[in-house]
CSV table of C-alpha atoms and ligand atoms in Angstrom, one decimal:
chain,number,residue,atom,x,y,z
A,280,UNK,CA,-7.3,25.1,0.1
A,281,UNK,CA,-10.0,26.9,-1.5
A,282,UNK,CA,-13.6,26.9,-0.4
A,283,UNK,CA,-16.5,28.0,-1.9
A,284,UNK,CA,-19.4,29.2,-0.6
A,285,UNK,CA,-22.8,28.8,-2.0
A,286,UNK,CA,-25.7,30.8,-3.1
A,287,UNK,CA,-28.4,29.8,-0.8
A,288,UNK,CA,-31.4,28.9,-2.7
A,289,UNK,CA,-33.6,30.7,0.2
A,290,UNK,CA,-36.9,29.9,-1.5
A,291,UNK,CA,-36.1,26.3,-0.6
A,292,UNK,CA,-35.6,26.5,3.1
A,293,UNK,CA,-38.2,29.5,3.7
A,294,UNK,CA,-40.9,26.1,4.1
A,295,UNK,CA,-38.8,25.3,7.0
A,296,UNK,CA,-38.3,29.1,8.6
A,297,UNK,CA,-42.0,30.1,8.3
A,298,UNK,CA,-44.8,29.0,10.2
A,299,UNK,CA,-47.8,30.8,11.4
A,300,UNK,CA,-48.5,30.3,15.3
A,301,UNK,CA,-51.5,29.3,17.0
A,302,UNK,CA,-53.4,30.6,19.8
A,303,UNK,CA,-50.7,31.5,22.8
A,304,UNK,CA,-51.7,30.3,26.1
A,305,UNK,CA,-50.6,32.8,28.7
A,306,UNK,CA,-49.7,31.6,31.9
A,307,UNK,CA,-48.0,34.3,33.7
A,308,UNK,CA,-49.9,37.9,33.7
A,309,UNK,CA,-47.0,39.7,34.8
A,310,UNK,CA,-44.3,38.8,32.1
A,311,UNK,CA,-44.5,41.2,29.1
A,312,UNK,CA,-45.5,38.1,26.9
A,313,UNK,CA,-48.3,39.2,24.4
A,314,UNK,CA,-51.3,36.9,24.1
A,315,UNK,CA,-50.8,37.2,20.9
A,316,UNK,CA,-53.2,35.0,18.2
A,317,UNK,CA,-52.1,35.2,14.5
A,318,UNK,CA,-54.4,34.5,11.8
A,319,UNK,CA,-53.2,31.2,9.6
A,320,UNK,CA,-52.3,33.4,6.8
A,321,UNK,CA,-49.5,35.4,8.7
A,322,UNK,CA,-46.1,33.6,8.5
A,323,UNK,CA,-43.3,34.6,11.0
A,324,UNK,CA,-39.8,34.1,10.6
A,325,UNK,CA,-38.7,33.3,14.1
A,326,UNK,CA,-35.1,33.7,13.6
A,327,UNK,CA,-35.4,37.0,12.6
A,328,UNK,CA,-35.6,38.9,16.4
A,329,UNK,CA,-34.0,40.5,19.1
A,330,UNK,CA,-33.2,39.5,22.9
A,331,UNK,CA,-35.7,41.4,25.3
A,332,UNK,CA,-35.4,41.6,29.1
A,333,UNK,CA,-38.6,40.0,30.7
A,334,UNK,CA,-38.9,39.4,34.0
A,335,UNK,CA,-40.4,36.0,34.2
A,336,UNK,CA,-37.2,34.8,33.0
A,337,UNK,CA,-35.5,32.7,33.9
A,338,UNK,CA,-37.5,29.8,33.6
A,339,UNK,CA,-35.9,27.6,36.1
A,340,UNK,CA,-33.5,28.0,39.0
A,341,UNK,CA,-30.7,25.6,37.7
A,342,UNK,CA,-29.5,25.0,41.6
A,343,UNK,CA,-33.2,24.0,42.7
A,344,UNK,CA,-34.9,23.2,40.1
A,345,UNK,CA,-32.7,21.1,37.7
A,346,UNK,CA,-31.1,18.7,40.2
A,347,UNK,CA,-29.1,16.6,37.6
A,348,UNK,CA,-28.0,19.9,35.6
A,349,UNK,CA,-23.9,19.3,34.7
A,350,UNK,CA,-21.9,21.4,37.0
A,351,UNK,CA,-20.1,23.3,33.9
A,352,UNK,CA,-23.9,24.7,33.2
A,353,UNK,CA,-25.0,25.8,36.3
A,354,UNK,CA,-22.8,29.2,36.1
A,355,UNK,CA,-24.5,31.1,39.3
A,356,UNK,CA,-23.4,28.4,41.5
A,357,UNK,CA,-19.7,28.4,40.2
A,358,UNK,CA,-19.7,32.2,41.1
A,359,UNK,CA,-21.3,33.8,38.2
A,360,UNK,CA,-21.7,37.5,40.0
A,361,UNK,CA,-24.1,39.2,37.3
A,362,UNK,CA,-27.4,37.9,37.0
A,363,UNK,CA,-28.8,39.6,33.6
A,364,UNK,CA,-28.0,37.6,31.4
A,365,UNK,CA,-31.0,35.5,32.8
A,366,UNK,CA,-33.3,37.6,31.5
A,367,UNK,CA,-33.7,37.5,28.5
A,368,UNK,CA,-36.2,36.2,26.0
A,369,UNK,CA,-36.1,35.6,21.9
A,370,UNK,CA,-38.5,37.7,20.9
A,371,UNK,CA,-39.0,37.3,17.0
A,372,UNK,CA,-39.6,40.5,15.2
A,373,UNK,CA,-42.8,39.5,13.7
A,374,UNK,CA,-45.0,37.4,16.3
A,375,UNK,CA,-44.2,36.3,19.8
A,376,UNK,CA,-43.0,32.9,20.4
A,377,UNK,CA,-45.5,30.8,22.3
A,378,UNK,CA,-44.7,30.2,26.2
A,379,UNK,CA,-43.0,26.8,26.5
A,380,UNK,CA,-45.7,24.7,28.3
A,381,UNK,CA,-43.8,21.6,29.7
A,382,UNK,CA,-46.8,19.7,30.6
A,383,UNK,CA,-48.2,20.4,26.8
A,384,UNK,CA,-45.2,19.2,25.3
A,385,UNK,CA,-45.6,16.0,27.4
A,386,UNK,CA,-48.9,15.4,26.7
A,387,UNK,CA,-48.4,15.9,22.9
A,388,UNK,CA,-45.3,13.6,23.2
A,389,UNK,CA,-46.4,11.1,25.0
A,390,UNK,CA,-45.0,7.3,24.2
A,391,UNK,CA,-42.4,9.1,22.3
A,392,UNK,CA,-38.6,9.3,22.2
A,393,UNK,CA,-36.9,12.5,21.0
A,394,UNK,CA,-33.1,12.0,20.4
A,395,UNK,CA,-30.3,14.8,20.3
A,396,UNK,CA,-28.1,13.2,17.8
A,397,UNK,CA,-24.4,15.7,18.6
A,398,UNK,CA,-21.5,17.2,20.4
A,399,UNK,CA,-21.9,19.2,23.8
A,400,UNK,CA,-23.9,21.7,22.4
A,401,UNK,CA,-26.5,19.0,21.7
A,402,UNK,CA,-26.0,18.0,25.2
A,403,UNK,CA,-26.5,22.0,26.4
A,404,UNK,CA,-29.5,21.8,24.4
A,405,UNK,CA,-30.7,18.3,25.8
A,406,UNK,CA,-30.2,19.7,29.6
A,407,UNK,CA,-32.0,22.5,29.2
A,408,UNK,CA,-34.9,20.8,27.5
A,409,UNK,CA,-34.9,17.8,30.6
A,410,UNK,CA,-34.6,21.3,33.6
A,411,UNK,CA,-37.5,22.7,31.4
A,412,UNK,CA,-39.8,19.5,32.1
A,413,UNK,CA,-38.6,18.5,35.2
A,414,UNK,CA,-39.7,22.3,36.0
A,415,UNK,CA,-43.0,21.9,35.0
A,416,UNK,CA,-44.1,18.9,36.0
A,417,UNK,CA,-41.9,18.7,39.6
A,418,UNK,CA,-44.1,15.5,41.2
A,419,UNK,CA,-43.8,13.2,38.4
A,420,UNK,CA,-41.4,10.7,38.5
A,421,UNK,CA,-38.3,10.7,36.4
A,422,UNK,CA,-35.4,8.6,35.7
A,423,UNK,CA,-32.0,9.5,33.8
A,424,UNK,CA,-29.5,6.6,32.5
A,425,UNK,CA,-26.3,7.1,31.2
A,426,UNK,CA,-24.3,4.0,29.4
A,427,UNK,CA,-21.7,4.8,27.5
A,428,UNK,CA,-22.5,7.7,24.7
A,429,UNK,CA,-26.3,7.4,25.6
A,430,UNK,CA,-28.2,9.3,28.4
A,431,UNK,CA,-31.7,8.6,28.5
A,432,UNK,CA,-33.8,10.9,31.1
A,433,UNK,CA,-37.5,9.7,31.2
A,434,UNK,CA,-40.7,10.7,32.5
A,435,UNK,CA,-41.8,6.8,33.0
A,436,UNK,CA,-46.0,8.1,33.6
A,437,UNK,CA,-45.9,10.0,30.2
A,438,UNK,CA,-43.6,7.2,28.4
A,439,UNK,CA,-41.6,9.8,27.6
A,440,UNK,CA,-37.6,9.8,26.7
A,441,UNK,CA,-35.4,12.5,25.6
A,442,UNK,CA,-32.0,11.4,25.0
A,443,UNK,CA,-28.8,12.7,24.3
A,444,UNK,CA,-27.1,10.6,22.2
A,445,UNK,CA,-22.9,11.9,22.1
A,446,UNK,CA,-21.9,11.9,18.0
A,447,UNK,CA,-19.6,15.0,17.3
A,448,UNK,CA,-19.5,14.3,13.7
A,449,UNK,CA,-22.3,11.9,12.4
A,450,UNK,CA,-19.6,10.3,10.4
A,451,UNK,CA,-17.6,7.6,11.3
A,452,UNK,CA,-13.9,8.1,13.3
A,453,UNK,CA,-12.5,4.5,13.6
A,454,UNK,CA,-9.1,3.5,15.7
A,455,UNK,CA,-6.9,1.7,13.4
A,456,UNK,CA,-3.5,0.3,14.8
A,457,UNK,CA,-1.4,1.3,12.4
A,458,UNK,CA,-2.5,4.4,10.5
A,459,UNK,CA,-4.1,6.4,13.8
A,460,UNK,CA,-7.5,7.8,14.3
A,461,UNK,CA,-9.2,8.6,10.7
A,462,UNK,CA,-12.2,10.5,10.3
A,463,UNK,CA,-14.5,8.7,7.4
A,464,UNK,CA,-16.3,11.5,5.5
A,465,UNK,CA,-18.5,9.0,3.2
A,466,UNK,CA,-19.5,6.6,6.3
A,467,UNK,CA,-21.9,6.2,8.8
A,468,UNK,CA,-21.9,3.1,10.4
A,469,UNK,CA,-24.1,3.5,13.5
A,470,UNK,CA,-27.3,5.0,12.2
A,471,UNK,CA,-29.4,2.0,13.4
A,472,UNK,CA,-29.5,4.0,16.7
A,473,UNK,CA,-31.2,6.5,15.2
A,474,UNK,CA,-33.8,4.7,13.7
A,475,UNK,CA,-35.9,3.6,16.7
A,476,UNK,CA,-37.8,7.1,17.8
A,477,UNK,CA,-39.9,9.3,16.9
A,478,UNK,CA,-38.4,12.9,17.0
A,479,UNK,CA,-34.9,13.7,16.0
A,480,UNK,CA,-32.3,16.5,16.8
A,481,UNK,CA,-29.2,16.4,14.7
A,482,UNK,CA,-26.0,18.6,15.4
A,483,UNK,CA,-22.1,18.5,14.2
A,484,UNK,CA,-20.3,21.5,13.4
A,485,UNK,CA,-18.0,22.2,16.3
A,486,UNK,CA,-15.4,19.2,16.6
A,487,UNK,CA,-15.0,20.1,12.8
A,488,UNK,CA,-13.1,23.4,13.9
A,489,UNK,CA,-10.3,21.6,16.0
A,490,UNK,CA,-7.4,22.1,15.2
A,491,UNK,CA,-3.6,21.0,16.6
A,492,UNK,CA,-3.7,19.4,19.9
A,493,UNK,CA,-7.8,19.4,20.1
A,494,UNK,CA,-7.9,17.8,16.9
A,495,UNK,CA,-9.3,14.4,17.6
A,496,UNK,CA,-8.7,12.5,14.2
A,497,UNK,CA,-4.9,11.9,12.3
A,498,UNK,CA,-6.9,11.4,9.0
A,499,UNK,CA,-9.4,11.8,7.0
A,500,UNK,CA,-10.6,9.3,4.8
A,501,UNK,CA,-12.7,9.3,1.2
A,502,UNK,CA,-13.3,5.9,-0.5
A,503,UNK,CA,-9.7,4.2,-0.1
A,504,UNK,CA,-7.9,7.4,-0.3
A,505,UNK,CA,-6.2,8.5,3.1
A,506,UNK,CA,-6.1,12.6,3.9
A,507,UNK,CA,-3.6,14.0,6.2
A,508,UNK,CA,-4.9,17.7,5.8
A,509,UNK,CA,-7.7,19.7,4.0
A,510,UNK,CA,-10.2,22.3,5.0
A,511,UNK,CA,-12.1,21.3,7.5
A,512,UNK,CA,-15.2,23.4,6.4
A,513,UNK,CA,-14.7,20.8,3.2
A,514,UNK,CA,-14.3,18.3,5.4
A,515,UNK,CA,-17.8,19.3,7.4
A,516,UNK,CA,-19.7,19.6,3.4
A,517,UNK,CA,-18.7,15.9,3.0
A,518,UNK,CA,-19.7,14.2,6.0
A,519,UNK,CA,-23.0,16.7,6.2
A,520,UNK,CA,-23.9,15.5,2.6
A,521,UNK,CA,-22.7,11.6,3.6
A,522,UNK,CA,-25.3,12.2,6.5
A,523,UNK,CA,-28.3,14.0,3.9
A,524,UNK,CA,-27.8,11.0,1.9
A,525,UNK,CA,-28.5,8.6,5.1
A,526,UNK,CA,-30.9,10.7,6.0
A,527,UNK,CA,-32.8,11.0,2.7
A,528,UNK,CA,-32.4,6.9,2.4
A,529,UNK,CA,-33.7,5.5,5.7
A,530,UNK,CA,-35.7,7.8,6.9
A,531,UNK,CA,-39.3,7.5,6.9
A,532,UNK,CA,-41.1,11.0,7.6
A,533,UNK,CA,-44.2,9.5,8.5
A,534,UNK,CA,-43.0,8.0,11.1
A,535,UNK,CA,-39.7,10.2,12.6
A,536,UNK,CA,-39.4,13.8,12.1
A,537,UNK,CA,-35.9,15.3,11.8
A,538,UNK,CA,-34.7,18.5,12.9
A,539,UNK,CA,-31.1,20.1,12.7
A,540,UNK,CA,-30.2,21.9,15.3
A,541,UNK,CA,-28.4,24.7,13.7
A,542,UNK,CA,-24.8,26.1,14.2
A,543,UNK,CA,-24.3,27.7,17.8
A,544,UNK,CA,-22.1,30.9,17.2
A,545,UNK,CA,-19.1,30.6,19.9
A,546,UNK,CA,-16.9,33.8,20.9
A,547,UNK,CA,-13.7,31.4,22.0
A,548,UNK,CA,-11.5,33.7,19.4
A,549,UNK,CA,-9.1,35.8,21.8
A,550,UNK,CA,-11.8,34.7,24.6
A,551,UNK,CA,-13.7,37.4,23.6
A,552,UNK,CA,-16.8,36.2,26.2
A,553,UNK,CA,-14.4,37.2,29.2
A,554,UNK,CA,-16.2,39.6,30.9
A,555,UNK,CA,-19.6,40.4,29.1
A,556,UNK,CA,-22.4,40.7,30.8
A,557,UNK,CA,-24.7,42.6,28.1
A,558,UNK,CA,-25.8,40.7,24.4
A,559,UNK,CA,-25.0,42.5,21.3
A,560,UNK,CA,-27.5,44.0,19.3
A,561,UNK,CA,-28.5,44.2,15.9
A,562,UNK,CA,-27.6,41.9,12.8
A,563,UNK,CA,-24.0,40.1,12.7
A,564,UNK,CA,-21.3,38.6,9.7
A,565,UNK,CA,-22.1,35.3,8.4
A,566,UNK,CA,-21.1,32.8,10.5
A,567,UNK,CA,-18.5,30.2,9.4
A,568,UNK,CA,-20.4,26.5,8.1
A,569,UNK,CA,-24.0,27.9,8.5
A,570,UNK,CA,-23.8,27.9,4.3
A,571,UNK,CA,-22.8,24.7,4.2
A,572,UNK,CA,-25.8,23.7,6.7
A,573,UNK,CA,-28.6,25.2,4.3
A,574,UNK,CA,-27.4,24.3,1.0
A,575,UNK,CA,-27.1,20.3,2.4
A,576,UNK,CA,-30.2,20.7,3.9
A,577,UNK,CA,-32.1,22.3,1.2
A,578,UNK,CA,-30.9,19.5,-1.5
A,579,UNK,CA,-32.2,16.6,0.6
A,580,UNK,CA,-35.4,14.9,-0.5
A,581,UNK,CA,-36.6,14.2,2.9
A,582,UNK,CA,-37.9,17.3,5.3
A,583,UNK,CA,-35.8,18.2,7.7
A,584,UNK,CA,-36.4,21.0,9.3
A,585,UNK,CA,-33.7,23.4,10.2
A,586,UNK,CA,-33.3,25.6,14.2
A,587,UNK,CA,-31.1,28.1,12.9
A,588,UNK,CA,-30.1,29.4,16.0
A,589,UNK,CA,-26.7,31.3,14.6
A,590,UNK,CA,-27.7,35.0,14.8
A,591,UNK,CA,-29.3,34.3,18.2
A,592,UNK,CA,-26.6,32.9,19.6
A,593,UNK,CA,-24.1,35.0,17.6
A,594,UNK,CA,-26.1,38.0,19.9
A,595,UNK,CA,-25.8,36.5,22.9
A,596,UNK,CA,-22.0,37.6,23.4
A,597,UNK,CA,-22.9,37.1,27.2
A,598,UNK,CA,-24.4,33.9,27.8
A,599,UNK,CA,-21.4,31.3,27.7
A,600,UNK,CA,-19.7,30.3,31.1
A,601,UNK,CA,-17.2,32.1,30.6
A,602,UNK,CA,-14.8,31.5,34.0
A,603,UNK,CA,-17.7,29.7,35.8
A,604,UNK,CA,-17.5,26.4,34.6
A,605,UNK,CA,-16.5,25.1,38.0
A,606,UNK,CA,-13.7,24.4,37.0
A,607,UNK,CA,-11.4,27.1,38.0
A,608,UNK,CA,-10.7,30.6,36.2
A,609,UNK,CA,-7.6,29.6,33.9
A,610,UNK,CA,-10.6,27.7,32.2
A,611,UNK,CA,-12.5,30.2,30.1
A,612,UNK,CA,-15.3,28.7,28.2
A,613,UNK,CA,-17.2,30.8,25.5
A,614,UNK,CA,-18.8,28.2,23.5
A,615,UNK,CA,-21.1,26.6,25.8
A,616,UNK,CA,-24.2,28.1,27.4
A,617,UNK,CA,-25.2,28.9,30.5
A,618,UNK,CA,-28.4,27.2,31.9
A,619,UNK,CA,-30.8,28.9,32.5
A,620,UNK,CA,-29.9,30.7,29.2
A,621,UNK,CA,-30.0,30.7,25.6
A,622,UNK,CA,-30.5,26.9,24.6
A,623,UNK,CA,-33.7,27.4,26.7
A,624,UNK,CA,-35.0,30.0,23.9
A,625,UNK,CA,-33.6,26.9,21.0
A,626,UNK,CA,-35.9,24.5,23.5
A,627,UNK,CA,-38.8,27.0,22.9
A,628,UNK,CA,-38.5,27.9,19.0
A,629,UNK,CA,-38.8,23.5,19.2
A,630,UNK,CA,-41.4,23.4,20.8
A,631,UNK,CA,-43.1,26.6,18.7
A,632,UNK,CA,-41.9,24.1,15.6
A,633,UNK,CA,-43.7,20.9,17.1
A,634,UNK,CA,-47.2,23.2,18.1
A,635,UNK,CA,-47.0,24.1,14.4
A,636,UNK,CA,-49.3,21.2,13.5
B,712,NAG,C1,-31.8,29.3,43.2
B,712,NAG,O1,-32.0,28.4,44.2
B,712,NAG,C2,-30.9,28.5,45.2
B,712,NAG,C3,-31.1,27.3,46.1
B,712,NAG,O2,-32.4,27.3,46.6
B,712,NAG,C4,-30.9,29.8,45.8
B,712,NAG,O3,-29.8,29.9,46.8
B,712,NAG,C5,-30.7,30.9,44.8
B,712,NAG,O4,-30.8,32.2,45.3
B,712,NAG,C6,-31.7,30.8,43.7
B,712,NAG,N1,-31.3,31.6,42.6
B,712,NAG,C7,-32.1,32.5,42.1
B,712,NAG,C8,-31.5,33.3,40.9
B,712,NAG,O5,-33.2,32.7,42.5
B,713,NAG,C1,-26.9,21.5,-3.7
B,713,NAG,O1,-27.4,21.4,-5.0
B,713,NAG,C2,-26.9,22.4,-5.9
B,713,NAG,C3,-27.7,22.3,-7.2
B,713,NAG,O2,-27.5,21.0,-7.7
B,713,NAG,C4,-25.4,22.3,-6.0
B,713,NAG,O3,-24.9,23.3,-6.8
B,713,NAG,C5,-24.8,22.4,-4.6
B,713,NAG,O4,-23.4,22.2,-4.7
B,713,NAG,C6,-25.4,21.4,-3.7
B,713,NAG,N1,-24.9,21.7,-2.3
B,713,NAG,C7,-24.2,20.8,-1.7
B,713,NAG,C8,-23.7,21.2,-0.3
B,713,NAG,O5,-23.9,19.7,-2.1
């Protein structure tokens, strides 16, 4: 089926790409972190960097630090031999990014709930935001809950909650007895879970991709009209624009800001993670769906703003589990992330985001 791709009105989304960065705090003399302070006038486009090696990363010891880490994260402790690819830092090409202060972002976010609306890249995303905080503030108290699709992990002293909330496609997928499992593009019926906090993280890209035996749906469904087959990047516009218009309707900005977590680059094709050890350098082909991303997000009438973590991710070739998930080397995984690893640099382009103002 035929699919067009848009022109992406850049103009429109630069307001969500460009900020200008406060004073840096500097915490560790030894890391190759600048103490950089930009004047208000100097906008930065964080996406637009490279990966440096700096020796104050990692950030946390997954194994010691990050006691409720998922097993499938922690890839030194499944065997993981090299250790380099925990070294790296985003560093955009234009400022620095500011060092992510845990006990800052608690204070500033105290009484609040921040949700990661998504698949298991939200969830990559959520974990390494929870080992980040846990890190920094080791003494307080913290409690993690998991019923059903939601995990709550909370710092109780700070009423504080970050939550993972499992949705792999913001749309509806209903079980109906006699047709089968049918993806509805133009529904979302559980939204009222999003409502009641005060930071949201949305992400859906992934489950789109699945094909064959991986695909979890038998149909998709528009109005009264029943699919069997049709792209699924068409698919992904529909529900994406089902989800602006949600968005754009019950969302008040004064009271929840909304981020999308962008679309995390895999290298599943062939497997070609197997084995790497270095990140690629330099700039990379457009990514499948990030078009589709922008031009939804850029129509909506509500402010959402955008992590467009594709070219980082896209770079970081090396970063996935690859054979150490735990789960034994006939499983090779090269779309999630290792932790410590790249989500923490998503977790610190957030936080750069939330400083802003
Ligand atoms: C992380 O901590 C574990 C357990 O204390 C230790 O065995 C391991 O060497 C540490 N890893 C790194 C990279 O420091
Ligand atoms: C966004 O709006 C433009 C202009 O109205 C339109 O051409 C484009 O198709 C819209 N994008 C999506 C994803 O609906």
């Amino acid at each position: 089926m035929a699919f067009t791709f848009w022109h992406v009105p850049l103009a429109a989304l630069l307001a969500s790409y460009t900020f200008v960065l406060a004073a840096v705090e500097i915490q560790n003399p030894q890391s190759q972190y600048k103490n950089v302070i930009q004047s208000k006038q100097e906008g930065c486009d964080l996406y637009d960097g490279k990966w440096v090696i700096d020796e104050f990363y990692p950030l946390y010891n997954a194994s010691s630090d990050c006691p409720f880490i998922g097993k499938g994260f922690d890839c030194l402790r499944n065997g993981r031999p090299d250790k380099n690819y925990l070294n790296y830092r985003w560093k955009p090409n234009a400022c620095e990014l500011p060092r992510f202060d845990g006990e800052k972002f608690l204070e500033r976010n105290k009484g609040k709930k921040i949700m990661f609306v998504g698949d298991s890249i939200s969830n990559n995303m959520w974990q390494s935001l929870t080992c980040l905080l846990h890190k920094a503030v080791p003494n307080t108290k913290y409690t993690l809950t998991t019923q059903s699709l939601l995990s709550v992990f909370s710092f109780p002293e700070y009423e504080a909650s970050i939550m993972w909330l499992k949705n792999g496609f913001l749309v509806d997928l209903i079980n109906d007895k006699e047709k089968g499992r049918i993806l509805k593009l133009d529904s979302i019926s559980s939204g009222g879970q999003w409502k009641n906090v005060d930071i949201l993280i949305f992400n859906s890209y992934h489950w789109w991709t699945h094909t064959g035996r991986s695909q979890t749906w038998d149909y998709f469904q528009v109005g009264d009209k029943l699919i069997k087959e049709m792209d699924h990047m068409e698919a992904f516009k529909i529900a994406l624009t089902t989800w602006s218009k949600w968005i754009d309707s019950n969302i008040d900005p004064s009271k929840i800001r909304v981020f999308f977590q962008g679309i995390s680059a895999s290298h599943a094709d062939k497997k070609a993670c197997l084995g790497k050890t270095q990140p690629e350098e330099g700039s990379m082909a457009p990514y499948p769906g990030v078009d589709i991303v922008k031009s939804v997000i850029s129509n909506m009438t509500k402010p959402v703003e955008l992590l467009d973590i594709t070219l980082l991710t896209q770079l970081r070739i090396d970063g996935h589990p690859s054979i150490y998930t735990g789960s034994g080397p006939s499983f090779v995984d090269c779309s999630h992330w290792c932790l410590a690893g790249a989500p923490d640099s998503w977790n610190e382009i957030f936080y750069a985001t939330l400083l802003r103002d």
